[in-house]
Amino acid sequence: MQQKTRIRSPRIVAILTLSVFAACGGRQAANGGGGGAGGDVLALMNARGLSEQDVTAALKTYTPTGKHDEYYTFASGGHGGNLIVIGVPSMRILKYVGVFSPEPWQGYGYGDESGEVLRQGNRGGQTLTWADMHHPALSETAGDYDGKYIFVNDKCNPRVAVVDLSDFTTQQIVSSELIASEHGATFVTPDTDYVVETSQYPAPLGGVYAPIEQFDEKYRGAMIFWKFDKARGRIVPAESFAIELPPYMQDLADCGKKGSDGWVFCNSINTERAYGGILEGKPPLESGATQNDMDYLHCINWRGAEAIAKAGKTETIAGMRVIRMQTAIDEGLLAFVPEPKSPHGVDVTPDGTGIVVGGKLDTHTTLFDIQKIIAQMRAKQFVGKDPYGVPILDFKSSVFGQCEIGLGPLHTVFDDKGFAYTSVFIETVVAKWSLKDLVVVDKIDTHFNIGHLVSAEGDTVSPDGKYLIAMNKWALDRFAPVGPLLPQNFQLIDISGAKMQLLYDMPLPLGEPHNAQMIKAGKLKPIEVYKPIGTNPYTHDVDPSATVAGKERIERKADGVHVYMTAVRSHFSPDIVRVKQGDTVHLHVTSVEQAKDATHGLAIGGQNINVSLEPGKHCNIVFKVERAGVFPFYCTEFCSALHLEMAGYLLVEPK
Amino acid sequence: MQQKTRIRSPRIVAILTLSVFAACGGRQAANGGGGGAGGDVLALMNARGLSEQDVTAALKTYTPTGKHDEYYTFASGGHGGNLIVIGVPSMRILKYVGVFSPEPWQGYGYGDESGEVLRQGNRGGQTLTWADMHHPALSETAGDYDGKYIFVNDKCNPRVAVVDLSDFTTQQIVSSELIASEHGATFVTPDTDYVVETSQYPAPLGGVYAPIEQFDEKYRGAMIFWKFDKARGRIVPAESFAIELPPYMQDLADCGKKGSDGWVFCNSINTERAYGGILEGKPPLESGATQNDMDYLHCINWRGAEAIAKAGKTETIAGMRVIRMQTAIDEGLLAFVPEPKSPHGVDVTPDGTGIVVGGKLDTHTTLFDIQKIIAQMRAKQFVGKDPYGVPILDFKSSVFGQCEIGLGPLHTVFDDKGFAYTSVFIETVVAKWSLKDLVVVDKIDTHFNIGHLVSAEGDTVSPDGKYLIAMNKWALDRFAPVGPLLPQNFQLIDISGAKMQLLYDMPLPLGEPHNAQMIKAGKLKPIEVYKPIGTNPYTHDVDPSATVAGKERIERKADGVHVYMTAVRSHFSPDIVRVKQGDTVHLHVTSVEQAKDATHGLAIGGQNINVSLEPGKHCNIVFKVERAGVFPFYCTEFCSALHLEMAGYLLVEPK
């Protein structure tokens, strides 16, 4: 058949193609395969203004009912405080996971034990109900994503959270008062021994006050190494430690891998140590912090630091063991390499030999050679010291080379063919370049103002290539307008061919993602129901108060009224709860369902309570009834034809 | 060219088509139009498992970069407490609008005046930070959407919110303690004179206590008519009123239109007045409430009720003017028509002549004839009374007829060709049927457990046809798994042809939408920036504390430290704020930007504060600094290459 349609002119091909496809649409109608809606493809292309390029893009992304996406992308939710799970290539959002912000659909922070997880994140007596999440990090084994956990950070009030990917719930939030803000988090060591969190805006360590005029002397940065217990799925603060750093603005970080395992690299801006003061006659930070042509790439031997911390050469500040800067210098744990102007991205290559740095006021990416850096540090081949005594390596002796990339390079990810992909903010493109030759081979426009970018498994030891997402900060005219606050725009790009092809524009409806990681869908094995019935998601064990069907009861005890309740389609038992004004009520609720997706919710009027009861889950809810009255409670998750009848009454008799 | 490819067999067409299209892909590569990524369509279809039906579905939904969707769908966020804005046909979520739940990306409830809006929604001294949102209603003029406002409800703690579609912000929340829960909300009268909210689970009116054994005597339902001031965009509680109803579970409602304007219809379940009591030896509500073969469609003359309320024939309960049930009966405002078993949906036809009711334990939809109902009520042709004296009309004398539809009909929407589309829960299909002939003409499977459905402008006086969304409650295996709590599934269906065609499966990543409305995109005219600079979004006027560029200052006053601040790429001025522990700080922040999408955020460490500063917006933030220390503040919305440098310090000197 190919021969019959052999083509002499591209123009004719196009016409032929469309005509034939139109005939094909007609056939579908004749056959009843979708009927009149089967459609005339040419008419569709005309009616909807689709180019042939759009047609292939549509077919590369459209995911029919029941077919699953190939990859999950986990994106930070920015100042939405939640984690975004996206299917690739369909670019459909599969879930927002509540992390730092309460989220009532998941019942996260609305009455049950999840509130305890959120309360772990309070700092210095301040209740915190939001976060500025930037850089998610999937747990790794031997430098490859293992699909078990994901870590996320809060830039504003420095915190790190652990999300369990077996049930997509936030299990833990840790925070250290050592630092006052962060940005370079989260990044994991190749076997997830540690989760790295680095300060951004310098402040006196430990949350104390010092006048800003004492910036150079008393303000500091720090890098925290949170110890992760993989078996328990918990960060262990007591086994964690930090390294004190100068009061520059430490920025992003990345851990060495393969031959460079044991090292972590972190860039910095504002080595000028400006701190603003516009009304006081000083330059704004944006100019004060951009005077130097070079800032400092921080090179840190974390494996060495771990040994030093174990040896007790630390000082405890705000509960955190801190390796003082002088100790880090003396022990050879810390050195600087100059990096071009106002660096932002710092990304270790898949083979672990290099680090790519993008200087956002530069026109190059710089590929540093890790082994050269390590060798110079070991040989103490320094060319100077910073004002704090940190040894500085020679720039030229530390690099493999530079690539002329365009104005404003930021972040770099990798594919499986030796190419790097760098987001170029000011030029608003993705630049594809050869790590071997340091030459740009392709560029593609983004819409608009690209920040981070992510490729399939692109920061592991074995990137997949195939897909890349440009995480654009401005959407401008890309989508139907939704008021002055616009979504961000994720653009899916096919990187499987020689030329990059734009496949899809995806608006971000909530939150402002910064970074993301993309993992093969098959690596995740989430549970479908909690087993056995009565499992508490926060202990992964049957709860001592789990209620067995047939044993539902109400017991008045010294500490209040205990209600042992079950939920099943379509009733709660008990469905009438009689208490007195002022009572403390303890609801012990077990979903005795075991069918996938048979989720119930339990909302209680007048109490600001709503919990999500996935099949088999148990939760405990404690509240005090301050007010007399009649308060309906009911199932909030549409569960059956008689869902509306799945209700009861909390009857609060006046005192 | 058509002739050359004239086809004899459908099978050959398919092969030909795909071969030609493959050649076309080759052409693209040769021409460099997308390069190697242009692709071989046949290979793509094979690789991705796409049928020809999938190809047309892809082309009907794919929306290339920069092209806008044709429709907005506004879906409730269920117990997520927010409003979901979806583009159709791409099914991309354009925005989640914070309504009843705080949302930090929008800065909603995180420090500025938006917190006052949320606080309006507290009830009886209880802070409420979530809601169970069910039924959004777009404002209407002459029965057609006008694109100005949207109203949403809270089923759990009865409340109604007003969202302004000029800037997609929540402007007001109202609540009446008259009722303890609701469900039949929100529905608007055809000119948006009133927003209707109806109770669901009966309770003593006004929030008082009564033993459940006095259910028949003291528990009641009520329908509230919230008066809406279209010019001001605000509900006026003092001009609102309610009608007392029997203690059935009033369910959904819909307002008459055209010839039936002035009437509202509301169905009910549980006319058995069961209230559960499983542990006390009574049947669960799900069986107690489903004994009767018929429940009661409530027919209410709201225009008459408005006159009665104006005449002062009301009793004030919990601040709400209530027309007592006996008054409503005496004045001929209220009558019942029997409706088949456990009704759920009640939907007035576009021409205003009929109401379709779906009985969820029935196999029919019933089309009631509104004029017959009105005539019988006016003639007082009743066949009986309910236990509360409410007159009952004869069923057969009130209907146009019934359509045999399948098991579990719920909700009905309409197209522009005289067809109705009913969601059939138990059969899990959409049934298309003729309003004229009362015959099903097509059915399409949904995946799975369809609840509501929405068609383009499908509940106005002039439906568009074209698109329908099945709002399915269970997703089961449709998407890559995300733990035990799964998304819902919106399925977009093409209803432009004789046969319905499934176009797209869309996961709902957050919240459980119940109902939605779909409006032509061109009807909305959202603003791009706030004008003039310094506009307060809640007064729509320049704020008295708006800060002019060049006039930034810090003033210590009797009530604390007032900071008059501006934000512009890429600095805040002032960027150093010095206060003393215990001070109250008043931040008056104006974004002096006027470029579209040039949004800044302002986050302050240690204070749980983050505001969104769209271009031109002014906001006021008040907080007390309880703790001494150094707290960075910074821009949370990536605004420029020097965004990270848009930062400052709040310096809190110890007492």
mmCIF file of C-alpha atoms in Angstrom, chain B residues 198-414:
data_model
loop_
_atom_site.group_PDB
_atom_site.id
_atom_site.type_symbol
_atom_site.label_atom_id
_atom_site.label_comp_id
_atom_site.label_asym_id
_atom_site.label_seq_id
_atom_site.Cartn_x
_atom_site.Cartn_y
_atom_site.Cartn_z
ATOM 1 C CA THR B 198 -31.978 24.261 51.681
ATOM 2 C CA SER B 199 -31.312 22.162 54.774
ATOM 3 C CA GLN B 200 -30.699 18.450 54.528
ATOM 4 C CA TYR B 201 -30.489 16.682 57.886
ATOM 5 C CA PRO B 202 -33.336 18.057 60.035
ATOM 6 C CA ALA B 203 -32.489 19.698 63.358
ATOM 7 C CA PRO B 204 -34.223 22.087 65.731
ATOM 8 C CA LEU B 205 -34.264 25.485 64.012
ATOM 9 C CA GLY B 206 -31.807 28.051 65.327
ATOM 10 C CA GLY B 207 -29.132 25.702 66.597
ATOM 11 C CA VAL B 208 -30.812 24.739 69.867
ATOM 12 C CA TYR B 209 -30.884 21.285 71.405
ATOM 13 C CA ALA B 210 -33.837 18.902 71.457
ATOM 14 C CA PRO B 211 -33.790 15.166 72.153
ATOM 15 C CA ILE B 212 -33.938 13.107 68.988
ATOM 16 C CA GLU B 213 -37.062 11.403 70.318
ATOM 17 C CA GLN B 214 -38.789 14.763 69.632
ATOM 18 C CA PHE B 215 -37.741 14.513 65.974
ATOM 19 C CA ASP B 216 -41.272 14.805 64.533
ATOM 20 C CA GLU B 217 -42.247 17.723 66.749
ATOM 21 C CA LYS B 218 -39.099 19.800 67.091
ATOM 22 C CA TYR B 219 -36.798 18.963 64.188
ATOM 23 C CA ARG B 220 -37.370 20.868 60.973
ATOM 24 C CA GLY B 221 -36.051 21.672 57.537
ATOM 25 C CA ALA B 222 -35.910 25.108 55.927
ATOM 26 C CA MET B 223 -35.249 26.751 52.611
ATOM 27 C CA ILE B 224 -33.278 30.005 52.805
ATOM 28 C CA PHE B 225 -33.545 32.704 50.131
ATOM 29 C CA TRP B 226 -30.364 34.763 50.315
ATOM 30 C CA LYS B 227 -30.976 38.158 48.719
ATOM 31 C CA PHE B 228 -28.215 39.106 46.271
ATOM 32 C CA ASP B 229 -27.322 42.711 45.482
ATOM 33 C CA LYS B 230 -26.006 42.418 41.924
ATOM 34 C CA ALA B 231 -24.598 45.937 41.812
ATOM 35 C CA ARG B 232 -22.506 45.455 44.951
ATOM 36 C CA GLY B 233 -21.848 41.787 44.417
ATOM 37 C CA ARG B 234 -22.878 40.986 47.955
ATOM 38 C CA ILE B 235 -25.533 38.899 49.668
ATOM 39 C CA VAL B 236 -27.649 41.046 51.999
ATOM 40 C CA PRO B 237 -28.583 38.899 55.008
ATOM 41 C CA ALA B 238 -31.057 41.491 56.342
ATOM 42 C CA GLU B 239 -33.105 41.221 53.149
ATOM 43 C CA SER B 240 -33.008 37.428 53.094
ATOM 44 C CA PHE B 241 -35.705 35.102 54.394
ATOM 45 C CA ALA B 242 -36.515 31.430 54.861
ATOM 46 C CA ILE B 243 -39.458 29.050 54.752
ATOM 47 C CA GLU B 244 -39.878 26.393 57.419
ATOM 48 C CA LEU B 245 -40.295 22.840 56.083
ATOM 49 C CA PRO B 246 -41.148 19.447 57.601
ATOM 50 C CA PRO B 247 -38.344 17.286 58.995
ATOM 51 C CA TYR B 248 -37.805 15.338 55.808
ATOM 52 C CA MET B 249 -34.395 15.439 54.219
ATOM 53 C CA GLN B 250 -34.803 18.142 51.626
ATOM 54 C CA ASP B 251 -32.415 17.450 48.818
ATOM 55 C CA LEU B 252 -31.644 19.264 45.572
ATOM 56 C CA ALA B 253 -33.615 22.187 44.196
ATOM 57 C CA ASP B 254 -34.009 24.080 40.951
ATOM 58 C CA CYS B 255 -35.704 27.358 40.108
ATOM 59 C CA GLY B 256 -38.400 27.817 37.509
ATOM 60 C CA LYS B 257 -37.547 29.865 34.421
ATOM 61 C CA LYS B 258 -39.437 31.640 31.650
ATOM 62 C CA GLY B 259 -43.110 30.788 32.252
ATOM 63 C CA SER B 260 -42.314 29.154 35.578
ATOM 64 C CA ASP B 261 -40.162 31.996 36.913
ATOM 65 C CA GLY B 262 -41.155 32.714 40.486
ATOM 66 C CA TRP B 263 -41.215 29.062 41.527
ATOM 67 C CA VAL B 264 -38.675 26.753 43.040
ATOM 68 C CA PHE B 265 -38.832 22.976 43.260
ATOM 69 C CA CYS B 266 -37.032 20.846 45.799
ATOM 70 C CA ASN B 267 -37.184 17.131 46.309
ATOM 71 C CA SER B 268 -36.931 15.234 49.538
ATOM 72 C CA ILE B 269 -35.892 11.866 50.846
ATOM 73 C CA ASN B 270 -36.705 10.256 54.162
ATOM 74 C CA THR B 271 -40.326 11.302 54.356
ATOM 75 C CA GLU B 272 -40.306 8.300 56.721
ATOM 76 C CA ARG B 273 -38.584 10.576 59.245
ATOM 77 C CA ALA B 274 -36.167 7.834 60.266
ATOM 78 C CA TYR B 275 -33.092 8.942 62.203
ATOM 79 C CA GLY B 276 -31.083 5.777 62.696
ATOM 80 C CA GLY B 277 -30.218 4.375 66.117
ATOM 81 C CA ILE B 278 -28.459 1.125 65.205
ATOM 82 C CA LEU B 279 -26.980 0.498 68.647
ATOM 83 C CA GLU B 280 -30.357 1.344 70.160
ATOM 84 C CA GLY B 281 -32.143 -1.386 68.183
ATOM 85 C CA LYS B 282 -33.455 0.743 65.315
ATOM 86 C CA PRO B 283 -32.747 0.199 61.615
ATOM 87 C CA PRO B 284 -29.923 2.155 60.021
ATOM 88 C CA LEU B 285 -31.024 5.256 58.180
ATOM 89 C CA GLU B 286 -30.234 3.677 54.814
ATOM 90 C CA SER B 287 -33.113 1.246 55.332
ATOM 91 C CA GLY B 288 -35.327 3.391 57.564
ATOM 92 C CA ALA B 289 -35.311 6.188 55.008
ATOM 93 C CA THR B 290 -36.173 3.999 52.017
ATOM 94 C CA GLN B 291 -39.456 2.407 53.038
ATOM 95 C CA ASN B 292 -41.874 4.644 51.130
ATOM 96 C CA ASP B 293 -42.470 4.205 47.413
ATOM 97 C CA MET B 294 -43.010 7.914 47.035
ATOM 98 C CA ASP B 295 -41.388 10.942 48.630
ATOM 99 C CA TYR B 296 -42.442 14.567 48.152
ATOM 100 C CA LEU B 297 -41.434 17.079 45.543
ATOM 101 C CA HIS B 298 -41.701 20.456 47.291
ATOM 102 C CA CYS B 299 -43.297 23.137 45.105
ATOM 103 C CA ILE B 300 -42.689 26.626 46.416
ATOM 104 C CA ASN B 301 -43.881 29.971 45.139
ATOM 105 C CA TRP B 302 -40.836 32.081 46.033
ATOM 106 C CA ARG B 303 -42.191 35.255 44.494
ATOM 107 C CA GLY B 304 -45.233 34.913 46.692
ATOM 108 C CA ALA B 305 -43.023 34.120 49.664
ATOM 109 C CA GLU B 306 -40.990 37.267 49.006
ATOM 110 C CA ALA B 307 -44.197 39.314 49.246
ATOM 111 C CA ILE B 308 -45.241 37.549 52.437
ATOM 112 C CA ALA B 309 -41.816 38.209 53.959
ATOM 113 C CA LYS B 310 -42.019 41.852 52.928
ATOM 114 C CA ALA B 311 -45.419 41.997 54.552
ATOM 115 C CA GLY B 312 -43.772 40.947 57.788
ATOM 116 C CA LYS B 313 -45.527 37.619 58.183
ATOM 117 C CA THR B 314 -42.317 36.085 59.498
ATOM 118 C CA GLU B 315 -40.755 35.060 62.779
ATOM 119 C CA THR B 316 -37.092 35.806 63.354
ATOM 120 C CA ILE B 317 -35.023 32.787 64.351
ATOM 121 C CA ALA B 318 -31.258 33.060 64.783
ATOM 122 C CA GLY B 319 -31.410 36.403 62.984
ATOM 123 C CA MET B 320 -33.240 35.020 59.947
ATOM 124 C CA ARG B 321 -36.792 36.016 58.998
ATOM 125 C CA VAL B 322 -38.683 32.720 58.761
ATOM 126 C CA ILE B 323 -42.053 32.137 57.122
ATOM 127 C CA ARG B 324 -43.526 29.495 59.372
ATOM 128 C CA MET B 325 -44.798 26.336 57.697
ATOM 129 C CA GLN B 326 -48.409 27.085 58.645
ATOM 130 C CA THR B 327 -48.131 30.549 57.081
ATOM 131 C CA ALA B 328 -46.676 29.032 53.934
ATOM 132 C CA ILE B 329 -49.602 26.579 53.792
ATOM 133 C CA ASP B 330 -52.172 29.247 54.556
ATOM 134 C CA GLU B 331 -50.761 31.581 51.915
ATOM 135 C CA GLY B 332 -50.655 28.862 49.261
ATOM 136 C CA LEU B 333 -46.873 29.063 48.945
ATOM 137 C CA LEU B 334 -46.117 25.390 49.506
ATOM 138 C CA ALA B 335 -47.475 22.098 48.226
ATOM 139 C CA PHE B 336 -46.135 18.601 47.653
ATOM 140 C CA VAL B 337 -46.332 16.246 44.705
ATOM 141 C CA PRO B 338 -45.425 12.606 45.231
ATOM 142 C CA GLU B 339 -42.181 11.664 43.475
ATOM 143 C CA PRO B 340 -40.804 8.179 42.953
ATOM 144 C CA LYS B 341 -38.610 6.399 45.380
ATOM 145 C CA SER B 342 -35.705 8.244 46.999
ATOM 146 C CA PRO B 343 -35.453 11.075 44.478
ATOM 147 C CA HIS B 344 -32.173 12.857 44.030
ATOM 148 C CA GLY B 345 -31.961 15.057 40.954
ATOM 149 C CA VAL B 346 -34.575 17.717 40.189
ATOM 150 C CA ASP B 347 -33.922 19.706 37.037
ATOM 151 C CA VAL B 348 -36.114 22.251 35.300
ATOM 152 C CA THR B 349 -36.161 21.976 31.491
ATOM 153 C CA PRO B 350 -34.670 24.842 29.428
ATOM 154 C CA ASP B 351 -38.113 26.059 28.348
ATOM 155 C CA GLY B 352 -39.311 26.173 31.927
ATOM 156 C CA THR B 353 -42.277 23.884 31.371
ATOM 157 C CA GLY B 354 -41.096 20.734 33.084
ATOM 158 C CA ILE B 355 -39.071 19.296 35.924
ATOM 159 C CA VAL B 356 -37.189 16.042 35.602
ATOM 160 C CA VAL B 357 -36.850 14.006 38.786
ATOM 161 C CA GLY B 358 -34.634 10.954 39.080
ATOM 162 C CA GLY B 359 -35.539 8.503 41.828
ATOM 163 C CA LYS B 360 -32.329 6.794 42.758
ATOM 164 C CA LEU B 361 -34.102 3.544 43.707
ATOM 165 C CA ASP B 362 -36.401 3.846 40.695
ATOM 166 C CA THR B 363 -35.909 2.902 37.028
ATOM 167 C CA HIS B 364 -37.631 5.975 35.562
ATOM 168 C CA THR B 365 -37.125 9.634 35.197
ATOM 169 C CA THR B 366 -40.358 11.505 35.829
ATOM 170 C CA LEU B 367 -41.122 14.644 33.866
ATOM 171 C CA PHE B 368 -43.439 16.853 35.898
ATOM 172 C CA ASP B 369 -45.555 19.503 34.229
ATOM 173 C CA ILE B 370 -45.035 22.774 36.066
ATOM 174 C CA GLN B 371 -48.130 24.512 34.750
ATOM 175 C CA LYS B 372 -50.306 21.601 35.864
ATOM 176 C CA ILE B 373 -48.755 21.882 39.324
ATOM 177 C CA ILE B 374 -49.292 25.626 39.502
ATOM 178 C CA ALA B 375 -52.869 25.332 38.239
ATOM 179 C CA GLN B 376 -53.746 22.691 40.832
ATOM 180 C CA MET B 377 -52.174 24.735 43.615
ATOM 181 C CA ARG B 378 -54.079 27.846 42.554
ATOM 182 C CA ALA B 379 -57.304 25.821 42.345
ATOM 183 C CA LYS B 380 -56.524 24.112 45.640
ATOM 184 C CA GLN B 381 -57.038 20.711 43.990
ATOM 185 C CA PHE B 382 -55.375 18.605 46.653
ATOM 186 C CA VAL B 383 -55.657 14.894 47.291
ATOM 187 C CA GLY B 384 -54.442 14.958 50.858
ATOM 188 C CA LYS B 385 -52.103 16.457 53.411
ATOM 189 C CA ASP B 386 -48.848 15.345 54.963
ATOM 190 C CA PRO B 387 -48.619 15.062 58.782
ATOM 191 C CA TYR B 388 -47.743 18.766 58.959
ATOM 192 C CA GLY B 389 -50.754 19.879 56.957
ATOM 193 C CA VAL B 390 -48.886 20.525 53.750
ATOM 194 C CA PRO B 391 -51.309 19.942 50.854
ATOM 195 C CA ILE B 392 -50.484 17.107 48.448
ATOM 196 C CA LEU B 393 -51.262 17.122 44.725
ATOM 197 C CA ASP B 394 -52.198 14.093 42.688
ATOM 198 C CA PHE B 395 -49.146 12.499 41.070
ATOM 199 C CA LYS B 396 -50.762 11.569 37.755
ATOM 200 C CA SER B 397 -52.358 14.966 37.363
ATOM 201 C CA SER B 398 -48.961 16.616 37.764
ATOM 202 C CA VAL B 399 -46.801 14.747 35.301
ATOM 203 C CA PHE B 400 -46.181 14.880 31.613
ATOM 204 C CA GLY B 401 -44.930 11.318 31.725
ATOM 205 C CA GLN B 402 -42.085 8.979 32.639
ATOM 206 C CA CYS B 403 -39.135 7.585 30.741
ATOM 207 C CA GLU B 404 -37.865 4.041 31.371
ATOM 208 C CA ILE B 405 -34.213 4.847 31.850
ATOM 209 C CA GLY B 406 -32.361 2.209 33.872
ATOM 210 C CA LEU B 407 -31.575 1.574 37.517
ATOM 211 C CA GLY B 408 -30.664 4.552 39.648
ATOM 212 C CA PRO B 409 -31.330 7.732 37.659
ATOM 213 C CA LEU B 410 -29.906 10.787 39.383
ATOM 214 C CA HIS B 411 -29.399 14.098 37.587
ATOM 215 C CA THR B 412 -30.487 15.491 34.249
ATOM 216 C CA VAL B 413 -29.019 18.140 31.946
ATOM 217 C CA PHE B 414 -30.101 19.304 28.535
#
